[in-house]
């Protein structure tokens, strides 16, 4: 990558990969620290920190917990799968604001709008990568697929000398 910059999403994916290895060897859930002193003071979080997190919507209404996370073919974190009353709901990663220390996520959507979102069960998962599914799911949350990734690419492009 140009001038040694690493995309945030790449760091997160790398953190999740390391988290999986650490989990396989029984390590405690904790923040991973940067390897070199001259690296930025950001944190990488383990998947265990996200899985099981409580999810709320506008009005501090609890809607469930994070049951799973879904990645795109190119390694970007695309969705949270939220478990609520034995049903699953897809939430775009971009729609959730995480507090990793408290293991909570807030999704800015009204309870009325949230009730309109289609649900599914572990027996019938949707095809997450289907273009119509992506567009429709993001639309419920007032988003467009890839919106944040385009902004990150623009920022990287504009900051590269």
mmCIF file of C-alpha atoms in Angstrom:
data_model
loop_
_atom_site.group_PDB
_atom_site.id
_atom_site.type_symbol
_atom_site.label_atom_id
_atom_site.label_comp_id
_atom_site.label_asym_id
_atom_site.label_seq_id
_atom_site.Cartn_x
_atom_site.Cartn_y
_atom_site.Cartn_z
ATOM 1 C CA UNK A 1 0.000 0.000 0.000
ATOM 2 C CA UNK A 2 1.156 3.508 -0.779
ATOM 3 C CA UNK A 3 3.485 5.128 1.798
ATOM 4 C CA UNK A 4 2.967 2.341 4.325
ATOM 5 C CA UNK A 5 -0.622 3.260 5.152
ATOM 6 C CA UNK A 6 -2.964 0.510 6.244
ATOM 7 C CA UNK A 7 -6.712 0.770 5.759
ATOM 8 C CA UNK A 8 -8.718 0.701 8.993
ATOM 9 C CA UNK A 9 -10.755 -2.193 7.673
ATOM 10 C CA UNK A 10 -7.586 -4.160 6.906
ATOM 11 C CA UNK A 11 -6.380 -3.615 10.458
ATOM 12 C CA UNK A 12 -9.761 -4.775 11.779
ATOM 13 C CA UNK A 13 -9.755 -7.900 9.596
ATOM 14 C CA UNK A 14 -6.191 -8.659 10.686
ATOM 15 C CA UNK A 15 -7.277 -8.180 14.295
ATOM 16 C CA UNK A 16 -10.152 -10.616 13.783
ATOM 17 C CA UNK A 17 -7.821 -13.178 12.224
ATOM 18 C CA UNK A 18 -5.435 -12.870 15.167
ATOM 19 C CA UNK A 19 -8.430 -13.046 17.490
ATOM 20 C CA UNK A 20 -9.482 -16.327 15.945
ATOM 21 C CA UNK A 21 -6.026 -17.785 16.461
ATOM 22 C CA UNK A 22 -5.868 -16.491 20.019
ATOM 23 C CA UNK A 23 -9.319 -17.898 20.751
ATOM 24 C CA UNK A 24 -8.241 -21.263 19.388
ATOM 25 C CA UNK A 25 -5.392 -21.266 21.899
ATOM 26 C CA UNK A 26 -7.577 -20.098 24.814
ATOM 27 C CA UNK A 27 -6.266 -16.554 25.276
ATOM 28 C CA UNK A 28 -8.250 -14.053 27.368
ATOM 29 C CA UNK A 29 -10.456 -11.504 25.585
ATOM 30 C CA UNK A 30 -8.510 -8.252 25.493
ATOM 31 C CA UNK A 31 -7.416 -5.422 23.265
ATOM 32 C CA UNK A 32 -4.446 -6.228 21.063
ATOM 33 C CA UNK A 33 -1.611 -3.725 21.429
ATOM 34 C CA UNK A 34 0.408 -2.287 18.537
ATOM 35 C CA UNK A 35 3.602 -4.225 17.849
ATOM 36 C CA UNK A 36 5.935 -1.322 17.153
ATOM 37 C CA UNK A 37 6.233 1.857 19.204
ATOM 38 C CA UNK A 38 6.081 4.080 16.120
ATOM 39 C CA UNK A 39 2.692 2.733 15.006
ATOM 40 C CA UNK A 40 -0.468 4.750 15.670
ATOM 41 C CA UNK A 41 -2.119 4.255 19.056
ATOM 42 C CA UNK A 42 -5.252 2.594 17.741
ATOM 43 C CA UNK A 43 -6.743 -0.638 18.968
ATOM 44 C CA UNK A 44 -7.720 -3.810 17.209
ATOM 45 C CA UNK A 45 -10.631 -5.618 18.762
ATOM 46 C CA UNK A 46 -11.286 -9.319 18.843
ATOM 47 C CA UNK A 47 -14.412 -10.890 17.383
ATOM 48 C CA UNK A 48 -15.247 -12.139 20.888
ATOM 49 C CA UNK A 49 -15.692 -8.501 21.899
ATOM 50 C CA UNK A 50 -18.385 -8.028 19.244
ATOM 51 C CA UNK A 51 -20.130 -11.416 19.507
ATOM 52 C CA UNK A 52 -22.674 -11.403 22.314
ATOM 53 C CA UNK A 53 -22.725 -7.605 22.530
ATOM 54 C CA UNK A 54 -26.060 -6.049 23.414
ATOM 55 C CA UNK A 55 -27.739 -4.102 20.607
ATOM 56 C CA UNK A 56 -30.164 -1.211 21.150
ATOM 57 C CA UNK A 57 -32.053 1.135 18.851
ATOM 58 C CA UNK A 58 -33.400 4.677 19.253
ATOM 59 C CA UNK A 59 -35.085 5.261 22.583
ATOM 60 C CA UNK A 60 -32.695 2.857 24.330
ATOM 61 C CA UNK A 61 -34.825 -0.100 23.214
ATOM 62 C CA UNK A 62 -32.932 -3.393 23.460
ATOM 63 C CA UNK A 63 -33.340 -5.514 20.311
ATOM 64 C CA UNK A 64 -31.049 -8.436 21.138
ATOM 65 C CA UNK A 65 -27.428 -9.502 20.923
ATOM 66 C CA UNK A 66 -24.858 -9.902 18.163
ATOM 67 C CA UNK A 67 -25.045 -13.564 17.162
ATOM 68 C CA UNK A 68 -22.705 -13.505 14.158
ATOM 69 C CA UNK A 69 -20.710 -11.246 11.848
ATOM 70 C CA UNK A 70 -20.582 -11.453 8.052
ATOM 71 C CA UNK A 71 -17.642 -10.513 5.813
ATOM 72 C CA UNK A 72 -17.592 -9.753 2.099
ATOM 73 C CA UNK A 73 -15.451 -11.788 -0.293
ATOM 74 C CA UNK A 74 -12.798 -9.070 -0.178
ATOM 75 C CA UNK A 75 -12.548 -9.143 3.626
ATOM 76 C CA UNK A 76 -14.669 -6.181 4.662
ATOM 77 C CA UNK A 77 -16.954 -6.533 7.659
ATOM 78 C CA UNK A 78 -20.413 -6.166 6.112
ATOM 79 C CA UNK A 79 -23.088 -7.108 8.645
ATOM 80 C CA UNK A 80 -23.932 -7.900 12.217
ATOM 81 C CA UNK A 81 -26.466 -10.679 12.651
ATOM 82 C CA UNK A 82 -28.613 -9.787 15.660
ATOM 83 C CA UNK A 83 -30.512 -12.472 17.561
ATOM 84 C CA UNK A 84 -33.824 -11.347 19.008
ATOM 85 C CA UNK A 85 -36.636 -13.631 20.212
ATOM 86 C CA UNK A 86 -35.257 -16.638 18.259
ATOM 87 C CA UNK A 87 -35.226 -14.590 15.034
ATOM 88 C CA UNK A 88 -32.269 -13.066 13.248
ATOM 89 C CA UNK A 89 -31.977 -9.582 11.778
ATOM 90 C CA UNK A 90 -29.242 -8.268 9.501
ATOM 91 C CA UNK A 91 -27.712 -4.927 10.501
ATOM 92 C CA UNK A 92 -25.099 -3.288 8.255
ATOM 93 C CA UNK A 93 -21.850 -2.751 10.176
ATOM 94 C CA UNK A 94 -21.971 0.893 9.111
ATOM 95 C CA UNK A 95 -25.321 1.342 10.910
ATOM 96 C CA UNK A 96 -23.956 0.305 14.326
ATOM 97 C CA UNK A 97 -21.993 2.562 16.657
ATOM 98 C CA UNK A 98 -19.980 0.347 18.992
ATOM 99 C CA UNK A 99 -18.778 0.912 22.529
ATOM 100 C CA UNK A 100 -16.271 -1.923 22.647
ATOM 101 C CA UNK A 101 -15.481 -1.463 26.338
ATOM 102 C CA UNK A 102 -19.158 -1.816 27.326
ATOM 103 C CA UNK A 103 -19.830 -4.457 24.638
ATOM 104 C CA UNK A 104 -22.835 -2.554 23.331
ATOM 105 C CA UNK A 105 -23.953 -1.253 19.963
ATOM 106 C CA UNK A 106 -26.472 1.450 19.175
ATOM 107 C CA UNK A 107 -28.309 1.417 15.845
ATOM 108 C CA UNK A 108 -29.984 4.653 14.830
ATOM 109 C CA UNK A 109 -33.387 3.418 13.714
ATOM 110 C CA UNK A 110 -36.848 3.922 15.177
ATOM 111 C CA UNK A 111 -38.687 0.983 16.758
ATOM 112 C CA UNK A 112 -41.410 1.288 14.090
ATOM 113 C CA UNK A 113 -38.892 1.127 11.252
ATOM 114 C CA UNK A 114 -37.044 -1.743 12.930
ATOM 115 C CA UNK A 115 -40.244 -3.822 13.156
ATOM 116 C CA UNK A 116 -40.578 -3.596 9.353
ATOM 117 C CA UNK A 117 -37.194 -5.262 8.720
ATOM 118 C CA UNK A 118 -37.511 -8.878 7.517
ATOM 119 C CA UNK A 119 -36.272 -11.546 9.916
ATOM 120 C CA UNK A 120 -35.022 -15.087 9.336
ATOM 121 C CA UNK A 121 -33.933 -18.156 11.298
ATOM 122 C CA UNK A 122 -30.789 -20.253 11.428
ATOM 123 C CA UNK A 123 -32.533 -22.693 9.088
ATOM 124 C CA UNK A 124 -32.962 -20.127 6.288
ATOM 125 C CA UNK A 125 -30.201 -17.554 6.058
ATOM 126 C CA UNK A 126 -30.506 -14.951 3.294
ATOM 127 C CA UNK A 127 -27.949 -14.666 0.506
ATOM 128 C CA UNK A 128 -26.043 -11.782 2.089
ATOM 129 C CA UNK A 129 -24.077 -10.976 -1.074
ATOM 130 C CA UNK A 130 -27.091 -10.756 -3.395
ATOM 131 C CA UNK A 131 -27.210 -7.180 -4.727
ATOM 132 C CA UNK A 132 -30.939 -6.776 -4.123
ATOM 133 C CA UNK A 133 -30.618 -8.078 -0.554
ATOM 134 C CA UNK A 134 -27.753 -5.681 0.177
ATOM 135 C CA UNK A 135 -29.559 -2.647 -1.241
ATOM 136 C CA UNK A 136 -32.849 -3.439 0.515
ATOM 137 C CA UNK A 137 -31.167 -4.175 3.862
ATOM 138 C CA UNK A 138 -29.079 -1.001 3.793
ATOM 139 C CA UNK A 139 -32.140 1.028 2.779
ATOM 140 C CA UNK A 140 -33.930 0.139 6.047
ATOM 141 C CA UNK A 141 -31.097 1.854 7.903
ATOM 142 C CA UNK A 142 -30.921 4.872 5.579
ATOM 143 C CA UNK A 143 -27.617 3.742 4.055
ATOM 144 C CA UNK A 144 -26.187 2.753 0.685
ATOM 145 C CA UNK A 145 -23.922 -0.335 0.393
ATOM 146 C CA UNK A 146 -20.242 0.541 0.177
ATOM 147 C CA UNK A 147 -20.823 4.149 1.252
ATOM 148 C CA UNK A 148 -18.239 4.050 4.063
ATOM 149 C CA UNK A 149 -15.694 2.074 2.016
ATOM 150 C CA UNK A 150 -15.860 4.675 -0.753
ATOM 151 C CA UNK A 151 -15.283 7.433 1.818
ATOM 152 C CA UNK A 152 -12.243 5.577 3.224
ATOM 153 C CA UNK A 153 -10.797 5.045 -0.275
ATOM 154 C CA UNK A 154 -11.332 8.739 -1.083
ATOM 155 C CA UNK A 155 -9.645 9.758 2.165
ATOM 156 C CA UNK A 156 -6.671 7.489 1.464
ATOM 157 C CA UNK A 157 -6.410 8.713 -2.118
ATOM 158 C CA UNK A 158 -6.564 12.378 -1.053
ATOM 159 C CA UNK A 159 -3.970 11.915 1.713
ATOM 160 C CA UNK A 160 -1.450 10.048 -0.459
ATOM 161 C CA UNK A 161 1.281 12.406 -1.750
#
